[in-house]
Short mmCIF file of C-alpha atoms in Angstrom, two decimals:
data_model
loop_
_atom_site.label_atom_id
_atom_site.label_comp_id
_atom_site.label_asym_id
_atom_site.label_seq_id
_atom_site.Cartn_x
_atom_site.Cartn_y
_atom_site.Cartn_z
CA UNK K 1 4.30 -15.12 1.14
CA UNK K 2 6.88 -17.50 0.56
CA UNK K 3 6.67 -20.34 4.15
CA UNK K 4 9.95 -18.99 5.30
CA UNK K 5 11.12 -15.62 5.07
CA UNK K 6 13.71 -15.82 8.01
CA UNK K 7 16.73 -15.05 5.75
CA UNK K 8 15.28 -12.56 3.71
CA UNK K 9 17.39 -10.15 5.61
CA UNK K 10 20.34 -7.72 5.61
CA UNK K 11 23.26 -9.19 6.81
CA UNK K 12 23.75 -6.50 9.68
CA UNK K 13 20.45 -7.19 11.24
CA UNK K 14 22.22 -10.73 12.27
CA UNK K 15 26.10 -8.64 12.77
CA UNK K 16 24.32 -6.75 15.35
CA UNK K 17 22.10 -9.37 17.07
CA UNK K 18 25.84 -11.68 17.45
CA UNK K 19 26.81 -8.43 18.66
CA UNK K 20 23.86 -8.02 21.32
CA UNK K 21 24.24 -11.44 22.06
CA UNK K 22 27.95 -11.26 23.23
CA UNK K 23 27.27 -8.41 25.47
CA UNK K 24 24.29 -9.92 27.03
CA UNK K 25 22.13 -7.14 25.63
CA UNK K 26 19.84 -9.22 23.34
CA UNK K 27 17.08 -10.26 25.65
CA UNK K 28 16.58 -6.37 26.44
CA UNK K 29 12.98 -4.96 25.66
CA UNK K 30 13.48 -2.55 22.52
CA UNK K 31 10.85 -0.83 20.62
CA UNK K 32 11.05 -0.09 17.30
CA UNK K 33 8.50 2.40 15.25
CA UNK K 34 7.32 1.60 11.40
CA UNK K 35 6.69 4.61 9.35
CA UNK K 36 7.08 6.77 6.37
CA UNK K 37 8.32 10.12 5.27
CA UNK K 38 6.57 11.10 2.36
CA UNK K 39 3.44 9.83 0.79
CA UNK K 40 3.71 8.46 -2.62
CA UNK K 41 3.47 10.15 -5.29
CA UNK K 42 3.64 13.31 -3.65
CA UNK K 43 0.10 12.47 -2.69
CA UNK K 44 -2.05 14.09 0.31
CA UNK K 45 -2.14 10.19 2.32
CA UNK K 46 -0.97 6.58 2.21
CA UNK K 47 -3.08 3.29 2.41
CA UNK K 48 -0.89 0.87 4.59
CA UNK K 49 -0.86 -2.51 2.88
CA UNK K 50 0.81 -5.51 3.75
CA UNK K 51 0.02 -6.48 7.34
CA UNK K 52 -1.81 -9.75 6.59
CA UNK K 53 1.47 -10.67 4.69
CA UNK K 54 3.51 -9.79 8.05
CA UNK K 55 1.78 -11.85 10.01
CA UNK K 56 2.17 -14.22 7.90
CA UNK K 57 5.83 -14.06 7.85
CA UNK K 58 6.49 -13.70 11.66
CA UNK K 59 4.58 -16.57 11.86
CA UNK K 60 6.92 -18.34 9.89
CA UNK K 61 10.11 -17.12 11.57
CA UNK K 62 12.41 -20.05 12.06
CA UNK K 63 15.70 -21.09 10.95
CA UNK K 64 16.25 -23.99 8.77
CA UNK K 65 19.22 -26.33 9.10
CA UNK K 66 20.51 -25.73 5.51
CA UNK K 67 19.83 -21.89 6.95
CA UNK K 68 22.64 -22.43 9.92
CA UNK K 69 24.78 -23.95 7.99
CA UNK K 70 25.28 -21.35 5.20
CA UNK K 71 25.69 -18.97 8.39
CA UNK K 72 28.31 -21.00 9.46
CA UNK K 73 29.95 -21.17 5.94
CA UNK K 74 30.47 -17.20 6.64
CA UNK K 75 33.24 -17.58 9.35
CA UNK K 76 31.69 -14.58 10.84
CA UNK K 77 29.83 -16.39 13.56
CA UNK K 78 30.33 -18.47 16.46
CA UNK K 79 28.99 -21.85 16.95
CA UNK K 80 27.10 -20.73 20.43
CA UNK K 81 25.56 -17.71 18.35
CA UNK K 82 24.45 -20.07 15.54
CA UNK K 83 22.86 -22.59 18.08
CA UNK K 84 21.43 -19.67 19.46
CA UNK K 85 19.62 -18.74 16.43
CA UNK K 86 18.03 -22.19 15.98
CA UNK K 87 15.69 -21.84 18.39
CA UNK K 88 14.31 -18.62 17.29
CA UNK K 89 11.30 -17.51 18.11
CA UNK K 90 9.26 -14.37 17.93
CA UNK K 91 7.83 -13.91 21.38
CA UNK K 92 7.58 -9.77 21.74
CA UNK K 93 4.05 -7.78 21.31
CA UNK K 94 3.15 -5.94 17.59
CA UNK K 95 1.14 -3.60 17.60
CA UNK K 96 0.12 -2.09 14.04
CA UNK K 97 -2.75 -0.52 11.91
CA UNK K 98 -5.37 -2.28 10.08
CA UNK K 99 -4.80 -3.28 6.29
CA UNK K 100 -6.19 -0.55 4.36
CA UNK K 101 -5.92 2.34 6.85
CA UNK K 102 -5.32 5.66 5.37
CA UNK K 103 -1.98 7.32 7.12
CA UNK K 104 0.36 10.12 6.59
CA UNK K 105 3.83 11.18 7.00
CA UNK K 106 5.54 10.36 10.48
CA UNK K 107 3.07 8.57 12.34
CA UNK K 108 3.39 4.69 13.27
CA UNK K 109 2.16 1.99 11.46
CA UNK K 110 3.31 -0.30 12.94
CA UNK K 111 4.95 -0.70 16.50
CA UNK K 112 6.79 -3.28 17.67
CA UNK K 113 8.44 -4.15 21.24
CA UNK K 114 9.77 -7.66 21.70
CA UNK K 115 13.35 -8.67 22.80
CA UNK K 116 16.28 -6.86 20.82
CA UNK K 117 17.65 -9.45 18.82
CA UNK K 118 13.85 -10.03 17.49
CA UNK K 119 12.95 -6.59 16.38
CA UNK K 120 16.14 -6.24 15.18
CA UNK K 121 15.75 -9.30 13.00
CA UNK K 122 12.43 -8.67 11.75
CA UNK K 123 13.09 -5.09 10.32
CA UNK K 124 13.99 -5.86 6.78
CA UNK K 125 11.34 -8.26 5.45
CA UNK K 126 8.67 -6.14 7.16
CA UNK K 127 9.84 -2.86 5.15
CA UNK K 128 9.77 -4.79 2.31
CA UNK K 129 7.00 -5.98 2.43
CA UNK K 130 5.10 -2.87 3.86
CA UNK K 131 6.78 -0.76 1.35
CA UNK K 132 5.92 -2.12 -1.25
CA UNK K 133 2.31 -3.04 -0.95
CA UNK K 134 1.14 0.28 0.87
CA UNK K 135 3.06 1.76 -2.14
CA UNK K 136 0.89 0.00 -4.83
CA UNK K 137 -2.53 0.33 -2.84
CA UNK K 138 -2.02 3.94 -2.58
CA UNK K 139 -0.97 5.12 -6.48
CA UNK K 140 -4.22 2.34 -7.23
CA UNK K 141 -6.60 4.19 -5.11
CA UNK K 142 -5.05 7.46 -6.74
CA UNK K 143 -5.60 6.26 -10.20
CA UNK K 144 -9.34 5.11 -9.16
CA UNK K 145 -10.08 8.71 -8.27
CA UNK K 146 -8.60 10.05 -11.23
CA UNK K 147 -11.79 7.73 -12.77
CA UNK K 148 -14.23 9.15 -10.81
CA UNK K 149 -16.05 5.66 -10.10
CA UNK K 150 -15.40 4.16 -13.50
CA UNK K 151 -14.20 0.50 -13.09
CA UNK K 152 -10.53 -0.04 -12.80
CA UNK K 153 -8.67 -2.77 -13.96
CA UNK K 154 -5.00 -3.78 -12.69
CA UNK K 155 -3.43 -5.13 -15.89
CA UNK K 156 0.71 -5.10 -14.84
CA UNK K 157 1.85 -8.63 -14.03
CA UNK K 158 4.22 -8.47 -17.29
CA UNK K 159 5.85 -5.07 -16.58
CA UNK K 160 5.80 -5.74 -12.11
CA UNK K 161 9.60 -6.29 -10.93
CA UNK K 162 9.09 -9.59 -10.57
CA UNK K 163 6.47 -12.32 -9.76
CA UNK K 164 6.11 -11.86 -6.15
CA UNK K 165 5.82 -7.54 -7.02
CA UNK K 166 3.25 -9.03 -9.83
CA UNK K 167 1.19 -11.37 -7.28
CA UNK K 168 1.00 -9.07 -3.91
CA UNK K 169 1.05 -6.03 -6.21
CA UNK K 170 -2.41 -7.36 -7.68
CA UNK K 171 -3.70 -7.91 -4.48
CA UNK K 172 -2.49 -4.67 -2.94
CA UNK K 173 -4.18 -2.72 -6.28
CA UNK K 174 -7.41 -4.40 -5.17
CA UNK K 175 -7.47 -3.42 -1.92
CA UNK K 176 -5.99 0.63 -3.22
CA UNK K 177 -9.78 0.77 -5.33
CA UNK K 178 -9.12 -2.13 -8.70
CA UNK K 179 -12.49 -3.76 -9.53
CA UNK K 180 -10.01 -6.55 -10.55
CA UNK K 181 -7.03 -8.19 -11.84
CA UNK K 182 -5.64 -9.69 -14.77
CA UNK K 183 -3.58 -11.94 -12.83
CA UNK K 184 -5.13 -15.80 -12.23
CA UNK K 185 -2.49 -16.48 -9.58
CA UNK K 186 -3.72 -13.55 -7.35
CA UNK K 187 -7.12 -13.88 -8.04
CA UNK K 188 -6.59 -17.52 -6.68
CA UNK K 189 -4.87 -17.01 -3.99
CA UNK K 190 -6.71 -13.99 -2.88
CA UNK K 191 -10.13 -14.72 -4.07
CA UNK K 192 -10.35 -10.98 -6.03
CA UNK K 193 -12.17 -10.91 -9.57
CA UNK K 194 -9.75 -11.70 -12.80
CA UNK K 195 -10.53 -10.43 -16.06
CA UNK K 196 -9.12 -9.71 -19.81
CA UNK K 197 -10.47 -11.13 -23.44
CA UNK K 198 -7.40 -11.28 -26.27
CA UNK K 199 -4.77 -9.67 -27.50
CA UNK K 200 -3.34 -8.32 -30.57
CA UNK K 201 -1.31 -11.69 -31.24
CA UNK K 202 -5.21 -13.23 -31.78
CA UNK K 203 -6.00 -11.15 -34.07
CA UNK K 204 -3.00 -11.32 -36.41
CA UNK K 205 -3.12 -15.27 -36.06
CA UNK K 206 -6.32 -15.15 -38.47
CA UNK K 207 -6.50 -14.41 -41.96
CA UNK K 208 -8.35 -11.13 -41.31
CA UNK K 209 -9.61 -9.14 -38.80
CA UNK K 210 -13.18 -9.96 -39.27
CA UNK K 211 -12.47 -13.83 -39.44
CA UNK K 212 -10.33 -13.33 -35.76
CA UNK K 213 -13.25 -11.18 -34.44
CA UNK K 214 -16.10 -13.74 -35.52
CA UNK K 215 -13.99 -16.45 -33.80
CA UNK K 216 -13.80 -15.01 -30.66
CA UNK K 217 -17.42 -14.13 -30.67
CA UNK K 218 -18.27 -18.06 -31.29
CA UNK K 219 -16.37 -19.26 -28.19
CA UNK K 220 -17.61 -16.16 -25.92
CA UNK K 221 -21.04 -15.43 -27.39
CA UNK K 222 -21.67 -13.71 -23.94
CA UNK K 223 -18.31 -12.08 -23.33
CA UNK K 224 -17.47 -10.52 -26.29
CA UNK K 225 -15.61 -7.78 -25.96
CA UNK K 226 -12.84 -7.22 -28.98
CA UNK K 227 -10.12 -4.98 -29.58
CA UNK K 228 -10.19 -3.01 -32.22
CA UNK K 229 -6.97 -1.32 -33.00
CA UNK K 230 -4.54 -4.12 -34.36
CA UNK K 231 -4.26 -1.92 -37.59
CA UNK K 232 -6.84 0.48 -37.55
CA UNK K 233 -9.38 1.86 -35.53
CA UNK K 234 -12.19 3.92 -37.73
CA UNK K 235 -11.24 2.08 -40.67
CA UNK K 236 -11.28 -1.37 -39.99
CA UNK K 237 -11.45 -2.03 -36.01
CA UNK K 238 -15.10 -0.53 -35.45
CA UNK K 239 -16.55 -2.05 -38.86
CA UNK K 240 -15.74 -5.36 -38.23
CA UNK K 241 -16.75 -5.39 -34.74
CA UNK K 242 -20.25 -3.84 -35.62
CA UNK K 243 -20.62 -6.85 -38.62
CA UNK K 244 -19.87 -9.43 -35.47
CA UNK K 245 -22.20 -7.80 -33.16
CA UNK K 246 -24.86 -7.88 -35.52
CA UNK K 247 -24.08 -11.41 -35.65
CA UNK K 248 -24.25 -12.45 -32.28
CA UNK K 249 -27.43 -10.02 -31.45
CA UNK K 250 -29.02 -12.33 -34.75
CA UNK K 251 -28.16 -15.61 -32.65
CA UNK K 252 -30.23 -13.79 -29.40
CA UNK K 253 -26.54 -12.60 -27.60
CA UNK K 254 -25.74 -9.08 -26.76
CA UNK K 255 -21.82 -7.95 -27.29
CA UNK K 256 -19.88 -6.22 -24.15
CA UNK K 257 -17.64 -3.94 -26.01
CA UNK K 258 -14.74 -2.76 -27.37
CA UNK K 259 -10.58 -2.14 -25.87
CA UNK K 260 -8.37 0.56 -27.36
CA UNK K 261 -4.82 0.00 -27.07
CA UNK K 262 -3.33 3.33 -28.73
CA UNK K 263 -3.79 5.73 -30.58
CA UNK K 264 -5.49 9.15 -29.14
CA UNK K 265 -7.71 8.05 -26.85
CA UNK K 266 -9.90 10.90 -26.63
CA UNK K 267 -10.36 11.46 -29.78
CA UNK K 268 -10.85 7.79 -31.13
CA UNK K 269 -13.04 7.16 -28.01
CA UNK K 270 -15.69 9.87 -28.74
CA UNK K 271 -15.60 8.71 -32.22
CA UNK K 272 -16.26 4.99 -31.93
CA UNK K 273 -18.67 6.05 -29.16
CA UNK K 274 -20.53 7.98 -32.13
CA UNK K 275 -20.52 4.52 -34.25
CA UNK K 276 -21.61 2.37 -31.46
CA UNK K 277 -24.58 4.56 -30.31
CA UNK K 278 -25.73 5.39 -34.13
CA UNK K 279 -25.10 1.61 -35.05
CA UNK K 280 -28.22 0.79 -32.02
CA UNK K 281 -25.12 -0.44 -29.35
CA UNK K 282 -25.43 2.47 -27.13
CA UNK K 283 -24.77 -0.42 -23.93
CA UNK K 284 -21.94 -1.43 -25.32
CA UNK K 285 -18.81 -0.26 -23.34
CA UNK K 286 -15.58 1.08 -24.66
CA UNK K 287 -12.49 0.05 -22.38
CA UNK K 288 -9.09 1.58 -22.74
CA UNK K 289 -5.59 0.79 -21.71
CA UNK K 290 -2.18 1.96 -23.17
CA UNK K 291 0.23 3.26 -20.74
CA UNK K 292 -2.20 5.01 -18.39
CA UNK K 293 -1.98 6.72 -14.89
CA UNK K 294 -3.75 8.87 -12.89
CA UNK K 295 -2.09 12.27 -14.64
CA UNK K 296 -3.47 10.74 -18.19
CA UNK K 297 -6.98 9.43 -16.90
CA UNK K 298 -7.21 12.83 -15.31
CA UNK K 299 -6.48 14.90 -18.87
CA UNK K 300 -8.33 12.18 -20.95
CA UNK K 301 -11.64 12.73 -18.54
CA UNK K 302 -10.91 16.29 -18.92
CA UNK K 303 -11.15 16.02 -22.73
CA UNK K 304 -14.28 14.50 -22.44
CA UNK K 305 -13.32 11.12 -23.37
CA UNK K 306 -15.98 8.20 -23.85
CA UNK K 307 -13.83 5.28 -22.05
CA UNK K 308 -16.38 3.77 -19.62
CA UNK K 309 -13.53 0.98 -18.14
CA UNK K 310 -9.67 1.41 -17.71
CA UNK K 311 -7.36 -0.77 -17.87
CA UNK K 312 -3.76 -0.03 -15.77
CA UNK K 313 -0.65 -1.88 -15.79
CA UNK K 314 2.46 -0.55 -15.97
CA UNK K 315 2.67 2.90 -13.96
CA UNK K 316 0.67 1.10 -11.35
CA UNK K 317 2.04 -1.92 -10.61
CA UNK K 318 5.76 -0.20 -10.12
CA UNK K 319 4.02 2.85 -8.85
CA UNK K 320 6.49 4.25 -12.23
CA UNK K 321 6.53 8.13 -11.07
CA UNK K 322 7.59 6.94 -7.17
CA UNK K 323 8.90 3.81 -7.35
CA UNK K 324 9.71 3.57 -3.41
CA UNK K 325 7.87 4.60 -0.31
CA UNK K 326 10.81 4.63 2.34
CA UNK K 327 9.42 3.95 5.19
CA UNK K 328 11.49 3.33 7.55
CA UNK K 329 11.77 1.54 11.22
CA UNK K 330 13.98 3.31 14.07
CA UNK K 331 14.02 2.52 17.79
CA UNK K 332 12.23 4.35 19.89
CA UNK K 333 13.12 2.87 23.22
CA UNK K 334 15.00 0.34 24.98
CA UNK K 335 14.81 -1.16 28.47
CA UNK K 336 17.41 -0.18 31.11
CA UNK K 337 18.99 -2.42 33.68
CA UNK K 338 16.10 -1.73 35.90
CA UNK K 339 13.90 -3.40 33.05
CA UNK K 340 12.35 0.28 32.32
CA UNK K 341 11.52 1.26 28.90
CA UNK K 342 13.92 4.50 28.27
CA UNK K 343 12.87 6.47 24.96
CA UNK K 344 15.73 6.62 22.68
CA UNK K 345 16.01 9.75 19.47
CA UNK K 346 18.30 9.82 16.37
CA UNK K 347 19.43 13.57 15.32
CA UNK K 348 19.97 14.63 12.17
CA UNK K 349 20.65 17.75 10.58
CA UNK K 350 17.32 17.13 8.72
CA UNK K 351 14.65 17.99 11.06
CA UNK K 352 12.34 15.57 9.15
CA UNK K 353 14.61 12.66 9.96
CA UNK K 354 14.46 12.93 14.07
CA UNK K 355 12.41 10.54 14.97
CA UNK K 356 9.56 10.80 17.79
CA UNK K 357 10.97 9.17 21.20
CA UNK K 358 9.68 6.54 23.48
CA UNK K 359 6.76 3.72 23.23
CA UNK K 360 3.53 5.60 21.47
CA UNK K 361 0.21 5.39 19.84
CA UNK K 362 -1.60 7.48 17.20
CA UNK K 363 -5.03 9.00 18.05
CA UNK K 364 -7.29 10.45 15.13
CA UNK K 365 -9.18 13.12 15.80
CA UNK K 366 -13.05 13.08 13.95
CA UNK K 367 -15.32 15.96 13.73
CA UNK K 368 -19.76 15.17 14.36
CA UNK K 369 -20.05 14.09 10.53
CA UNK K 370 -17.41 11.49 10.68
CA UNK K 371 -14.55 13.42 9.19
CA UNK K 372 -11.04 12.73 10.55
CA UNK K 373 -10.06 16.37 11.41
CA UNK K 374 -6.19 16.20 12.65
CA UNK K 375 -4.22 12.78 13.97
CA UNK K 376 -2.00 13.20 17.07
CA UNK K 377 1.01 11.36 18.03
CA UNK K 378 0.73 10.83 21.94
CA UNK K 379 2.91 8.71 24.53
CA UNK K 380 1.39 5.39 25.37
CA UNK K 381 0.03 6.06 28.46
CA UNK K 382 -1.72 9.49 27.69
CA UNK K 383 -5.29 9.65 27.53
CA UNK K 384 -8.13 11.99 26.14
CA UNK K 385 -10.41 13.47 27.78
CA UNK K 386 -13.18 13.83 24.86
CA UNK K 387 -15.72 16.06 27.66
CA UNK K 388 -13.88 18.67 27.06
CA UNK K 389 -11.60 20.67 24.61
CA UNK K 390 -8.88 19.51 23.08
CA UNK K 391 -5.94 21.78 21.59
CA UNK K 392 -3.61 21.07 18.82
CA UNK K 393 -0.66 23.07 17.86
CA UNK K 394 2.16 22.25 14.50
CA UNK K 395 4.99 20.86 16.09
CA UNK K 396 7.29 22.53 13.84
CA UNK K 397 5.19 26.05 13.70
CA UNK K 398 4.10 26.15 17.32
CA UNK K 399 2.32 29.13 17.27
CA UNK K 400 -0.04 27.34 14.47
CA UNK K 401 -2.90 26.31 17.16
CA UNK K 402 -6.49 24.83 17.00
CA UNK K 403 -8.92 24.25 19.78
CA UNK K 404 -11.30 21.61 18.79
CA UNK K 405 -14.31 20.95 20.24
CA UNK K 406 -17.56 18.19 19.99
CA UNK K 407 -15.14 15.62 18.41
CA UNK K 408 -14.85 11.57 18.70
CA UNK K 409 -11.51 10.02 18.98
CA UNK K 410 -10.37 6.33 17.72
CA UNK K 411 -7.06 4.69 18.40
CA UNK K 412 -5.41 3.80 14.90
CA UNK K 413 -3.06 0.63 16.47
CA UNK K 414 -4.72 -2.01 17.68
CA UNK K 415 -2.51 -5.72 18.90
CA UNK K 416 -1.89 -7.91 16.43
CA UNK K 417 0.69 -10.04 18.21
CA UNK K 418 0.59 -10.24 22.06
CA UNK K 419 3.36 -12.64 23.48
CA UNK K 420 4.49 -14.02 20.08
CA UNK K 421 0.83 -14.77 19.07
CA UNK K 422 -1.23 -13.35 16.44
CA UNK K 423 -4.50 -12.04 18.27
CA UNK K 424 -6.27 -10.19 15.25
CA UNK K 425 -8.71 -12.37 12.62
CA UNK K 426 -7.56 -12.20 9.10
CA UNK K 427 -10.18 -10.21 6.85
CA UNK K 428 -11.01 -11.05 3.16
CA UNK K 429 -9.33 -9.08 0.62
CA UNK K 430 -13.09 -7.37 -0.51
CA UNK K 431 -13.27 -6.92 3.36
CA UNK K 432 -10.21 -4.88 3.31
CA UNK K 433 -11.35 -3.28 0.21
CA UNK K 434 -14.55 -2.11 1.97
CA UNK K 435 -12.96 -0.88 4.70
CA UNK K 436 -10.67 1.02 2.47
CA UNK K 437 -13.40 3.20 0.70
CA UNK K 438 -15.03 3.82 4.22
CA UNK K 439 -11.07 5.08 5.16
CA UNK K 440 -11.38 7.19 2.29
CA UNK K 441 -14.83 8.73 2.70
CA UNK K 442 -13.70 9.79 6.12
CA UNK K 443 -11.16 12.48 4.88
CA UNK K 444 -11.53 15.63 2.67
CA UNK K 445 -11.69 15.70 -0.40
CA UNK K 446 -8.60 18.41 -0.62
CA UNK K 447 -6.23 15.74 0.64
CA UNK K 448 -7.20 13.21 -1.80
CA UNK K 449 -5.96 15.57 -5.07
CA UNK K 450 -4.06 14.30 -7.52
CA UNK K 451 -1.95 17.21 -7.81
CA UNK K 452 -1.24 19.82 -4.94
CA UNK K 453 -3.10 18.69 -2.27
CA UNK K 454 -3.40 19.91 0.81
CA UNK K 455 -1.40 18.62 4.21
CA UNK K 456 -3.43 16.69 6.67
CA UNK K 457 -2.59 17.53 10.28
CA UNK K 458 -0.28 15.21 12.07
CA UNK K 459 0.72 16.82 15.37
CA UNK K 460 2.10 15.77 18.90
CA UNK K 461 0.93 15.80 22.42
CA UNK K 462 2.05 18.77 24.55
CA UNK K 463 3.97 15.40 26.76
CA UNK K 464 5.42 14.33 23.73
CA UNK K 465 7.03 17.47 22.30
CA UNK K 466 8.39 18.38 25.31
CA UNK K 467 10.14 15.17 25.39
CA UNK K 468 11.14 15.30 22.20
CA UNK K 469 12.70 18.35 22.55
CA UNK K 470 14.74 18.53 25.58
CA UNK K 471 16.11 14.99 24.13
CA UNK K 472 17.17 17.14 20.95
CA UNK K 473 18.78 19.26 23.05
CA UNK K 474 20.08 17.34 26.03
CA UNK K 475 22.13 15.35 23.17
CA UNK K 476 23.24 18.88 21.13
CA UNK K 477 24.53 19.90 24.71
CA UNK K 478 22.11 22.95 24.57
#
């Protein structure tokens, strides 16, 4: 991320802090939840992306002088508030997933308790930066299973909102499944495999076709991998590919393969597939790009199409059918004059928007194989005891119970800062990327459809519904 993030904020986040301030409210605990309503692309889960970049940033909270002084150009300040501010400092506890977890609608992500006027500060970048990359690592890993293990190639720096969208976006596409990148910055900064070979503009800088193919084949004898449909596939493309690859294999080099741009892909694909195998180049791979996602992977592998690599830029890097995942971050509790943590609730007339009360953690529930069964949304001090049964229920449809037995349990938030100090080691991006396929493995294969799939079970203790619900109606007046 950029070395300080500190104003990359909405200006009521500082309106209300000046406001805790005055009434001596701003060193109050306050706990504040991170999570999401809806998966992206009305997916079955979510991959949460993004934490290494919020450490990074809270590590880097601090106000600059040139910072101050534009807050004082605002007149809406005082000059003890904006003193105040300069020695800012995060100091509270976070508490969060890892990168790469696989979540789902309403649980935490990420929990934070810390003095007022610091969550409160910190709410903005974090979303955005959350947002964002947990929105690009999940329609990645979506468009990976659409391949069904074929390599995937992130290819959408030139279409990403942006460079920063174009540089984390890589990175989070990586993580989501992406054998690679086409982006040099990320795959410097983040150590992840890079890749491409030419574009159209090469070839129509030659004379011909052939002369732009052979030229390219002299300065990557071992690389060569052309594309073939500047102006015509079957009747030009192919041809003068096979004349260059009989070339190189003459100077003792074997040729990669071929990229489609256009065109019908399924079609064209099993074609040159024909050419290739009956010209003796039946290694040689055929890579496609060209406005792809995981609906048109999904049809093309259904037509039977001969496209051994993909290449995906566009609809993944803006995530182009969901372009947001609104998560969100609402308090959940506040300290009381006593200095005890009281849980706090927003209602809404949309049941989906009342949030779960007080300071909690997220328990996953895994059957004997290894396969998360149901997630449950308990109070922080609750505990499990896995010796004996354990019931679940729907905490809208109540009367929708399971008793589960012979299960394993895991904690899905573990500190990351204690005190204002990060206390978790930073993985490597192929770490994360690891641990993402094992997150994957461990649920059903009927949540991970690309169309319809079904709803993983996200339920509350029996403590915490009860809570939640005479809060609901203690504030309705019921």
């Amino acid at each position: 991320m950029e070395p300080n993030l500190t104003m990359l904020t909405d200006l009521y986040q500082l309106t209300m802090i000046n406001g805790y301030y005055k009434k001596g409210t701003h060193e109050d605990t306050a706990v504040f939840d991170v999570f999401f309503r809806k998966n992206g692309s009305e997916g079955g889960y979510t991959i949460i992306c993004g934490v290494t970049e919020v450490v990074e940033y809270i590590k880097s909270l601090k106000f600059e002088d040139s910072d101050l002084e534009y807050l004082r150009s605002l007149n809406l300040f005082e000059e003890d508030f904006i003193q105040f501010l300069k020695d800012f400092k995060f100091t509270g506890d976070i508490y969060a997933v890892e990168d790469g977890t696989v979540m789902f609608p309403g649980e935490p992500v990420i929990v934070v308790k810390a003095p007022l006027y610091q969550a409160q500060l910190i709410e903005t970048a974090m979303l955005s930066i959350v947002n964002f990359m947990s929105l690009i690592a999940t329609k990645a890993s979506r468009v990976c299973n659409a391949a069904k293990g074929d390599p995937v190639l992130e290819f959408g720096l030139r279409r990403a909102q942006g460079p920063q969208a174009g540089l984390y976006g890589a990175k989070a596409a990586v993580i989501g499944g992406c054998l690679g990148t086409s982006n040099v910055l990320a795959g410097k900064m983040f150590d992840v495999p890079i890749s491409g070979t030419h574009a159209h503009s090469w070839v129509q800088k030659f004379d011909t076709e052939l002369d732009a193919f052979r030229a390219y084949a002299e300065v990557y004898p071992d690389e060569c991998l052309l594309l073939i449909d500047t102006y015509n596939v079957l009747e030009s493309g192919i041809k003068n590919a096979l004349i260059v690859f009989d070339e190189l294999r003459a100077k003792g080099h074997e040729p990669v393969g071929v990229r489609l741009d256009s065109g019908d892909l399924a079609y064209i694909s099993k074609e040159v597939r024909k050419i290739l195998d009956e010209a003796g180049y039946p290694d040689a791979k055929i890579t496609a790009s060209n406005d792809l996602d995981e609906y048109t992977i999904t049809s093309l592998k259904q037509e039977g199409a001969e496209i051994d690599s993909w290449g995906v830029g566009t609809k993944l890097i803006t995530s182009y059918d969901y372009p947001s995942l609104g998560g969100v971050y609402k308090m959940a509790a506040t300290s009381n004059s006593k200095g005890e943590l009281v849980p706090k609730i927003k209602i809404s007339e949309n049941p989906e928007k009342i949030n779960n009360p007080g300071f909690k953690k997220v328990v996953r529930i895994y059957n004997p194989c290894g396969r998360a069964a149901a997630d449950l949304i308990m109070l922080n001090h609750e505990e499990i005891d896995t010796t004996a049964p354990i019931e679940i229920f729907d905490p809208v449809y109540t009367w929708k119970r399971k008793k589960i037995e012979h299960y394993v349990i895991r904690e899905m938030l573990s500190p990351l800062f204690l005190d204002g100090k990060c206390v978790r080691e930073e993985k490597s991006v192929e770490e994360v990327k690891k641990y993402t396929k094992a997150e994957l493995n461990s649920i059903w294969d009927q949540y991970k459809r690309i169309k319809n799939p079904h709803i993983y079970k996200v339920d509350l203790s029996q403590e915490l519904w009860d809570l939640k619900n005479d809060m609901v109606a203690s504030r309705r007046n019921v």
